[in-house]
mmCIF file of C-alpha atoms and ligand atoms in Angstrom:
data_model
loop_
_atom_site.group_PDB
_atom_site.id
_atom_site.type_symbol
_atom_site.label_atom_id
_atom_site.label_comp_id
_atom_site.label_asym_id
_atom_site.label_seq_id
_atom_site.Cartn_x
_atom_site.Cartn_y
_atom_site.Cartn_z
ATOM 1 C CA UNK A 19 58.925 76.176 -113.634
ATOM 2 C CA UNK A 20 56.694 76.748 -110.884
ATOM 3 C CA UNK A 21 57.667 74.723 -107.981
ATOM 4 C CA UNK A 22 54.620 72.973 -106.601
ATOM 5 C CA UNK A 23 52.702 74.634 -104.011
ATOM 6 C CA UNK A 24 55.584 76.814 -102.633
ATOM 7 C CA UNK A 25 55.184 79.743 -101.127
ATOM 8 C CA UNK A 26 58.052 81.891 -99.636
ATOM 9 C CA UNK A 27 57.904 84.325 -96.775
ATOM 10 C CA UNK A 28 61.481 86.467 -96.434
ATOM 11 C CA UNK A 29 62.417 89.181 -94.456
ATOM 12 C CA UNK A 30 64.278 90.775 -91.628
ATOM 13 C CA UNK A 31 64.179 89.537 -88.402
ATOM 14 C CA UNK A 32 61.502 90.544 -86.495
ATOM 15 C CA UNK A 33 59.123 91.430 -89.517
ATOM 16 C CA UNK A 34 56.365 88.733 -87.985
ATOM 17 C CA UNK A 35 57.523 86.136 -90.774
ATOM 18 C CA UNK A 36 57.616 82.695 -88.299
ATOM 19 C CA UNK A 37 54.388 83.625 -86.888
ATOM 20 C CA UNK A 38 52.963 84.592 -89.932
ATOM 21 C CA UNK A 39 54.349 81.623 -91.854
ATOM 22 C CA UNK A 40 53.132 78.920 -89.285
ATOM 23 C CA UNK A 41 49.246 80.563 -89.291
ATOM 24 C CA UNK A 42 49.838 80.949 -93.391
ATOM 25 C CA UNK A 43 50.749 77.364 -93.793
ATOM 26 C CA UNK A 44 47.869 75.834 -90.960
ATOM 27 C CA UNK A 45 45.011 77.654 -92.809
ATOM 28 C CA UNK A 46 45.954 76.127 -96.072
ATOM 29 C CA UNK A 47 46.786 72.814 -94.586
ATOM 30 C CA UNK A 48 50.302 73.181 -95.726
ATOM 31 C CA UNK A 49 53.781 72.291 -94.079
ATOM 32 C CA UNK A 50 55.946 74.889 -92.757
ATOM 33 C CA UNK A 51 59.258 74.947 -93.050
ATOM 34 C CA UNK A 52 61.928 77.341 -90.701
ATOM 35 C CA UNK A 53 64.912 77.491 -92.472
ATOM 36 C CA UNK A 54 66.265 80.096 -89.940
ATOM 37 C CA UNK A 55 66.224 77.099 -87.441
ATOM 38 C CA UNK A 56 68.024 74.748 -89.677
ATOM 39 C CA UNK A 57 70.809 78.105 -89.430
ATOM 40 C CA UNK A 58 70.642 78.401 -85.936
ATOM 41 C CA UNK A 59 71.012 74.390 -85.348
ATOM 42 C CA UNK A 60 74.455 74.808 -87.739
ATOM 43 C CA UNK A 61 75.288 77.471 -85.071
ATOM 44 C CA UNK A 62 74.664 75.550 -82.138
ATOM 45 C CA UNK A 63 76.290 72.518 -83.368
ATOM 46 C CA UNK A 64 79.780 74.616 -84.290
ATOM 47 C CA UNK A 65 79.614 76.714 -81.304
ATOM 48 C CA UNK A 66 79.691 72.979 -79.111
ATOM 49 C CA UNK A 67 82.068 71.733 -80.710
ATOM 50 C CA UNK A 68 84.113 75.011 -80.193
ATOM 51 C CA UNK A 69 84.594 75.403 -84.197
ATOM 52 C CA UNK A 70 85.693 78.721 -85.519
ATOM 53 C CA UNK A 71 82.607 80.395 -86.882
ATOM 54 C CA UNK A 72 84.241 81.024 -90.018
ATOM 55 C CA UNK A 73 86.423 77.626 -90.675
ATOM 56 C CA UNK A 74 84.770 76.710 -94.022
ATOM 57 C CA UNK A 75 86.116 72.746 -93.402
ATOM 58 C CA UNK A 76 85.558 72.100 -90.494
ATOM 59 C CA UNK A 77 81.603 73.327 -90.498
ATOM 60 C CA UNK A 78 82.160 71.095 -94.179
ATOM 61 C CA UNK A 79 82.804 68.124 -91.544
ATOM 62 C CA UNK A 80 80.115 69.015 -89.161
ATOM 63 C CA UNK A 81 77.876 69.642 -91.790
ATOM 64 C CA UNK A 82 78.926 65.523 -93.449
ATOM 65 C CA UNK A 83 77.102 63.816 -90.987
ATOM 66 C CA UNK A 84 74.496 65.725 -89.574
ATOM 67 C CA UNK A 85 71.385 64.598 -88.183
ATOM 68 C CA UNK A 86 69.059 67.290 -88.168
ATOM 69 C CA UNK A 87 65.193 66.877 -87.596
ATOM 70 C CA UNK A 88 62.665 69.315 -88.010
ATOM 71 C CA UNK A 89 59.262 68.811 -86.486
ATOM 72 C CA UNK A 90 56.299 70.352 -86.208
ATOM 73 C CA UNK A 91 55.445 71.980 -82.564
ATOM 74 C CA UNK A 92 52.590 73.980 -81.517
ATOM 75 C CA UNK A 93 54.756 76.893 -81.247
ATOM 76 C CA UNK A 94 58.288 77.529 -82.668
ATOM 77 C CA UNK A 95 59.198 74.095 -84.959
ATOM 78 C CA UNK A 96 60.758 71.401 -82.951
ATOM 79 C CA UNK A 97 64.491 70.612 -83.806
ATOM 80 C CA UNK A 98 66.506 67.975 -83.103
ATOM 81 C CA UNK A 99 69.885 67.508 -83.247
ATOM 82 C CA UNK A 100 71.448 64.218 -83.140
ATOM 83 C CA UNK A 101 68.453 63.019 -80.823
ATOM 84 C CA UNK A 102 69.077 66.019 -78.275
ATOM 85 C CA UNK A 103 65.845 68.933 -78.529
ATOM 86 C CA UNK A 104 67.496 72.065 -79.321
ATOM 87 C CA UNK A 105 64.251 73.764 -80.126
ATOM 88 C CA UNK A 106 64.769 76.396 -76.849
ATOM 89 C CA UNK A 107 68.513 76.593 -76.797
ATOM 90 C CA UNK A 108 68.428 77.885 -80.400
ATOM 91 C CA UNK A 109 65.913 80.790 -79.805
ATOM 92 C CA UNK A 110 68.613 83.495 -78.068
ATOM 93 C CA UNK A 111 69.505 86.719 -79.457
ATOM 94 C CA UNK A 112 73.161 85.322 -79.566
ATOM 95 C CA UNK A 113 72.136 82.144 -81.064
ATOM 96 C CA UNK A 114 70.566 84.515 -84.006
ATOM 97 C CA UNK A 115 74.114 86.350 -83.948
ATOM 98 C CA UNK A 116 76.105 82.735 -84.448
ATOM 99 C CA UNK A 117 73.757 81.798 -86.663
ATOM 100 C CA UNK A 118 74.017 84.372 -89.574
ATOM 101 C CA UNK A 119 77.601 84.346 -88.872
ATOM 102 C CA UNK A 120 77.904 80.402 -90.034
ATOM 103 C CA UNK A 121 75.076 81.434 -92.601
ATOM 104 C CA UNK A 122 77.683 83.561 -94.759
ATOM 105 C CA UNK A 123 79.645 80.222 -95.152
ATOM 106 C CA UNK A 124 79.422 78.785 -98.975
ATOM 107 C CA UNK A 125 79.491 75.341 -97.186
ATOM 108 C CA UNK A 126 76.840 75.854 -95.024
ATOM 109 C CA UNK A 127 74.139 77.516 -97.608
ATOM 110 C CA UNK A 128 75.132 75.106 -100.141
ATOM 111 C CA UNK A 129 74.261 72.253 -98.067
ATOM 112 C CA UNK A 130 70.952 73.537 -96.430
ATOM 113 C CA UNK A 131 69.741 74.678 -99.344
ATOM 114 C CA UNK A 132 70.036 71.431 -100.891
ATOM 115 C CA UNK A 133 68.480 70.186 -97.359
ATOM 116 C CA UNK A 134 65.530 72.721 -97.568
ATOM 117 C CA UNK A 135 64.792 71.885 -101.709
ATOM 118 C CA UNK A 136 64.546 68.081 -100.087
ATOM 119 C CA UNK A 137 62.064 68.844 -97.581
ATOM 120 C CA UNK A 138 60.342 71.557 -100.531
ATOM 121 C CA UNK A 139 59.946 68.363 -102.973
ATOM 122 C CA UNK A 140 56.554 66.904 -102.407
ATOM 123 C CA UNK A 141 54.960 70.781 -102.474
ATOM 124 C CA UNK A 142 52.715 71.938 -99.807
ATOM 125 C CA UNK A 143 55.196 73.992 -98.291
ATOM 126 C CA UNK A 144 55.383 77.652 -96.327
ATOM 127 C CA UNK A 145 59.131 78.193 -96.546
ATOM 128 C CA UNK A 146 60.575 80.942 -94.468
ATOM 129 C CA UNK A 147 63.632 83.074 -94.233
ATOM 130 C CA UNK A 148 66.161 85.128 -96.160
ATOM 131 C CA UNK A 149 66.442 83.680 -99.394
ATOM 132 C CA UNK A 150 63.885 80.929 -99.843
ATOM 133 C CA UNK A 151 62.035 83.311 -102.914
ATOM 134 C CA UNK A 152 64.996 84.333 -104.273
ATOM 135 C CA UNK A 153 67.381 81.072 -104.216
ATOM 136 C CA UNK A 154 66.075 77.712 -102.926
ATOM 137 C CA UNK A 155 62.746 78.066 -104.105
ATOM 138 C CA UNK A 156 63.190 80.537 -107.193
ATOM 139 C CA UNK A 157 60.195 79.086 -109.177
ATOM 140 C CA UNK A 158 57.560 78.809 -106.029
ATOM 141 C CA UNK A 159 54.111 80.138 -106.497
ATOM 142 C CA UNK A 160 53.789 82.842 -104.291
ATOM 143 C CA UNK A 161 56.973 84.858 -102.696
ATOM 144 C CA UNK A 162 56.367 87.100 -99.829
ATOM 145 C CA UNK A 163 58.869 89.827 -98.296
ATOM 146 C CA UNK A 164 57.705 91.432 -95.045
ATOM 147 C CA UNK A 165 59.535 93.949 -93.707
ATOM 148 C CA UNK A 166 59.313 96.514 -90.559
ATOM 149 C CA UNK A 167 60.935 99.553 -88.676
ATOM 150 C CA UNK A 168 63.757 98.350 -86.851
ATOM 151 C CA UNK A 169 62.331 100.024 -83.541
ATOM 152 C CA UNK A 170 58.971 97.949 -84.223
ATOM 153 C CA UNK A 171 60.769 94.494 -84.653
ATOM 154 C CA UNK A 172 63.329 95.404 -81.616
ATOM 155 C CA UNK A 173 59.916 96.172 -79.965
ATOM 156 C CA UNK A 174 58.572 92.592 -81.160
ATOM 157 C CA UNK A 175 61.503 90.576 -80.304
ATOM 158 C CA UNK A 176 61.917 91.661 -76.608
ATOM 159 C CA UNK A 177 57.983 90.519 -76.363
ATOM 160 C CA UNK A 178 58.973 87.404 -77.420
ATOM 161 C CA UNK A 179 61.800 86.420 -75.765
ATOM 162 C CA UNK A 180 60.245 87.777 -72.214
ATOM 163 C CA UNK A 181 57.508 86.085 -73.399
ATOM 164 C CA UNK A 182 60.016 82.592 -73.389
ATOM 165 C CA UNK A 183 61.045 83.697 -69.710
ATOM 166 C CA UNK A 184 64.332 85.035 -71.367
ATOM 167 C CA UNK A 185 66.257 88.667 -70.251
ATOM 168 C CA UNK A 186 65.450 91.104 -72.925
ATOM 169 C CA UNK A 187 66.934 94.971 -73.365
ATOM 170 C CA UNK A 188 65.284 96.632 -75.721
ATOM 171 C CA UNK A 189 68.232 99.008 -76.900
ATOM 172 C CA UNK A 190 70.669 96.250 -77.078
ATOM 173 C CA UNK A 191 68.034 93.972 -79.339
ATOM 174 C CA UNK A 192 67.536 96.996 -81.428
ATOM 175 C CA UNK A 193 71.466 97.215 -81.595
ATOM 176 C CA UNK A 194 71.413 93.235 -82.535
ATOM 177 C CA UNK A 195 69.036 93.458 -85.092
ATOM 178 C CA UNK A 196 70.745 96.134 -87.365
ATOM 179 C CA UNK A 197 73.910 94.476 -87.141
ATOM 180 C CA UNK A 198 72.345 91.116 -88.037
ATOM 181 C CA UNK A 199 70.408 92.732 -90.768
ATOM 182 C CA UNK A 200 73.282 94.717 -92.440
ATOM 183 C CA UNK A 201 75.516 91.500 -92.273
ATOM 184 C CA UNK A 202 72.891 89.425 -93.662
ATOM 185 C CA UNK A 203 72.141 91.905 -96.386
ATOM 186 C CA UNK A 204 75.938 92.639 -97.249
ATOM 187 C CA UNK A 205 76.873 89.079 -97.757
ATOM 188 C CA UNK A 206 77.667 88.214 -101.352
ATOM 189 C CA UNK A 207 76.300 85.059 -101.404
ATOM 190 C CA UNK A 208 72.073 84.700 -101.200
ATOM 191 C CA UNK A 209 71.516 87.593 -98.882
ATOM 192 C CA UNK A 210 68.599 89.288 -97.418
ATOM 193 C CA UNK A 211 66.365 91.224 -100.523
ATOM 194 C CA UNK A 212 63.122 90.266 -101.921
ATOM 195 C CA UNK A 213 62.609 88.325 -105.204
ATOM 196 C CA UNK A 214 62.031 90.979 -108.015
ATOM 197 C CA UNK A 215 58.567 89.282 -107.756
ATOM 198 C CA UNK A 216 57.754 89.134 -104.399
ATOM 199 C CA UNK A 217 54.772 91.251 -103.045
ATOM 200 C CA UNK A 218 56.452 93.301 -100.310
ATOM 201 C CA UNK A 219 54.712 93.950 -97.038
ATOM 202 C CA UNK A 220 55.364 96.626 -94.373
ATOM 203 C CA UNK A 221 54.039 94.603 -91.325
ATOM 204 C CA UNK A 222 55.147 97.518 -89.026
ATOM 205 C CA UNK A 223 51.287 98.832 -88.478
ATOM 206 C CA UNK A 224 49.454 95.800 -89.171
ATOM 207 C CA UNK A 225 48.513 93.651 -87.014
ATOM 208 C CA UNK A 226 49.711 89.547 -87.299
ATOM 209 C CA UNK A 227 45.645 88.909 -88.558
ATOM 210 C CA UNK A 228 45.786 91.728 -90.726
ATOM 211 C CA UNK A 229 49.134 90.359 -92.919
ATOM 212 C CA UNK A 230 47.638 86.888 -92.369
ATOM 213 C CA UNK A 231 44.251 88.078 -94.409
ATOM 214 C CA UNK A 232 45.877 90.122 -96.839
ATOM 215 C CA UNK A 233 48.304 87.067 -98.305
ATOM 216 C CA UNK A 234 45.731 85.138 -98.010
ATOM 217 C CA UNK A 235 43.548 87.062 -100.086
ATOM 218 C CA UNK A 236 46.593 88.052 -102.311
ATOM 219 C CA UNK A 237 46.899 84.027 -102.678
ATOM 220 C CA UNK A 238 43.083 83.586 -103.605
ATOM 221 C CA UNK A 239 43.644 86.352 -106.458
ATOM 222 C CA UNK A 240 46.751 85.236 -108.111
ATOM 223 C CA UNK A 241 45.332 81.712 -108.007
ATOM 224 C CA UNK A 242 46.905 78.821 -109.191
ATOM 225 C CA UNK A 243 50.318 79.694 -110.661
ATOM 226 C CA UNK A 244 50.690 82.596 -108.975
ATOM 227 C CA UNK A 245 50.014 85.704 -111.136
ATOM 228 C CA UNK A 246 52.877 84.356 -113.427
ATOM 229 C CA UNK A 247 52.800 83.559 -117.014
ATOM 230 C CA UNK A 248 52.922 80.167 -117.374
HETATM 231 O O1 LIG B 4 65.106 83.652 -89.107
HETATM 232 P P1 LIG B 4 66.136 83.442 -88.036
HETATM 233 O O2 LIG B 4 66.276 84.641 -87.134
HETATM 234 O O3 LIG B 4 65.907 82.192 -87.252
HETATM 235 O O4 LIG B 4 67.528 83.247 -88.838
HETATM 236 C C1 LIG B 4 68.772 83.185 -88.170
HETATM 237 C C2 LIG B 4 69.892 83.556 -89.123
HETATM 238 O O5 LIG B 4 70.045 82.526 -90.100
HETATM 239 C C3 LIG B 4 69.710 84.839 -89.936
HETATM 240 O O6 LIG B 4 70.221 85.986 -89.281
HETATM 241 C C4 LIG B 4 70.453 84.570 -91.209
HETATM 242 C C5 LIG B 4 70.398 83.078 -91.365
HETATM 243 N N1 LIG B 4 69.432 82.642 -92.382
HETATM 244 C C6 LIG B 4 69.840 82.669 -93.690
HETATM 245 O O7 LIG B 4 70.942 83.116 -93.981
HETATM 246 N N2 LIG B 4 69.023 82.201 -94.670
HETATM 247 C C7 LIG B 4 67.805 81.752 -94.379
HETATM 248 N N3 LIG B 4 67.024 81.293 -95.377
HETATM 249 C C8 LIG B 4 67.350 81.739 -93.048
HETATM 250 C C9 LIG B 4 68.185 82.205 -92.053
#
């Protein structure tokens, strides 16, 4: 089945994916969806409440009731949580950190995924993360994976978050960003790899136009369903 008008961007943090995704999805007109910040807001939410990162029922609880909007922003996607805009207190390294940790709960994929196939349903949609081509959306039209050298992204991600008016060290990011990596590509359940039919893109010499043009055009040439036998 192909899911209607899905495409997937996955990768490693720091590969260019949310920028990429968000310029991806406005040139075709399509809705973009961050499923890293629907993570992160899980995070947030547990780490408030003082919840052990790894208590299974009580994120089950948190997760029964939550009120979790994501909205479009002219920069990073606007989320709310239970009316309060969390959109900047999500974006920290540590934030990142909390939120693969609660990411490696059953309860917590199992529920978001089911949150993120919602918001997939009426097609039109650049879905981004770890395992949107490979579990939530394993029928979508076009699957992306960009990747990068770890010193490029660490590189990238201290830009950004001195960019935000936030501390950055380079070595510790760098540090950060394997360990978050290696957990999120250990885990047993949906982790960090690229669909077997993903086209796989090494962002760490291009520039964010260049991988912008080349899915496009990669889009344009596959067409309609996506280079897939239908
Ligand atoms: O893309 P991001 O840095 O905002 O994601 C934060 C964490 O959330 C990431 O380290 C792992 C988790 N995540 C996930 O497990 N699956 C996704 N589809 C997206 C994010």
């Amino acid at each position: 089945m192909a899911e209607n008008d899905i495409i997937t961007i996955d990768g490693p943090s720091g590969s260019g994916k949310s920028t990429i995704s968000r310029l991806v999805a406005a040139r075709l007109g399509y809705t973009f969806l961050d499923t890293g910040a629907m993570y992160r807001a899980v995070g947030y939410k547990a780490k408030k409440l003082g919840l052990s990162l790894e208590d299974g029922e009580a994120l089950a609880q948190l997760l029964a009731d939550i009120d979790l909007v994501l909205a479009p922003g002219d920069g990073d996607t606007r989320v709310i949580l239970d009316q309060e805009d969390i959109s900047l207190a999500i974006r920290t390294a540590e934030m990142g950190l909390v939120a693969s940790k609660v990411s490696a709960q059953p309860v917590v994929r199992r529920k978001l995924t089911e949150m993120q196939r919602r918001l997939g349903s009426r097609g039109g949609v650049v879905a981004e993360g770890r395992d949107t081509g490979t579990v939530v959306f394993p029928g979508a039209r076009h699957k992306f994976f960009l990747d990068a050298a770890p010193a490029e992204r660490a590189r990238r991600r201290c830009l950004q978050l001195r960019e935000k008016g936030q501390q950055a060290d380079e070595k510790e990011i760098l540090a950060q960003i394997i360990k978050r990596d290696k957990d999120d590509s250990d885990r047993t359940l949906a982790p960090l790899k690229a669909a077997a039919d993903a086209l796989i893109i090494d962002t760490s010499a291009l520039s964010i136009d260049d991988v912008v043009a080349l899915m496009l055009r990669h889009i344009a040439k596959t067409g309609e369903n996506g280079g897939k036998r239908s």
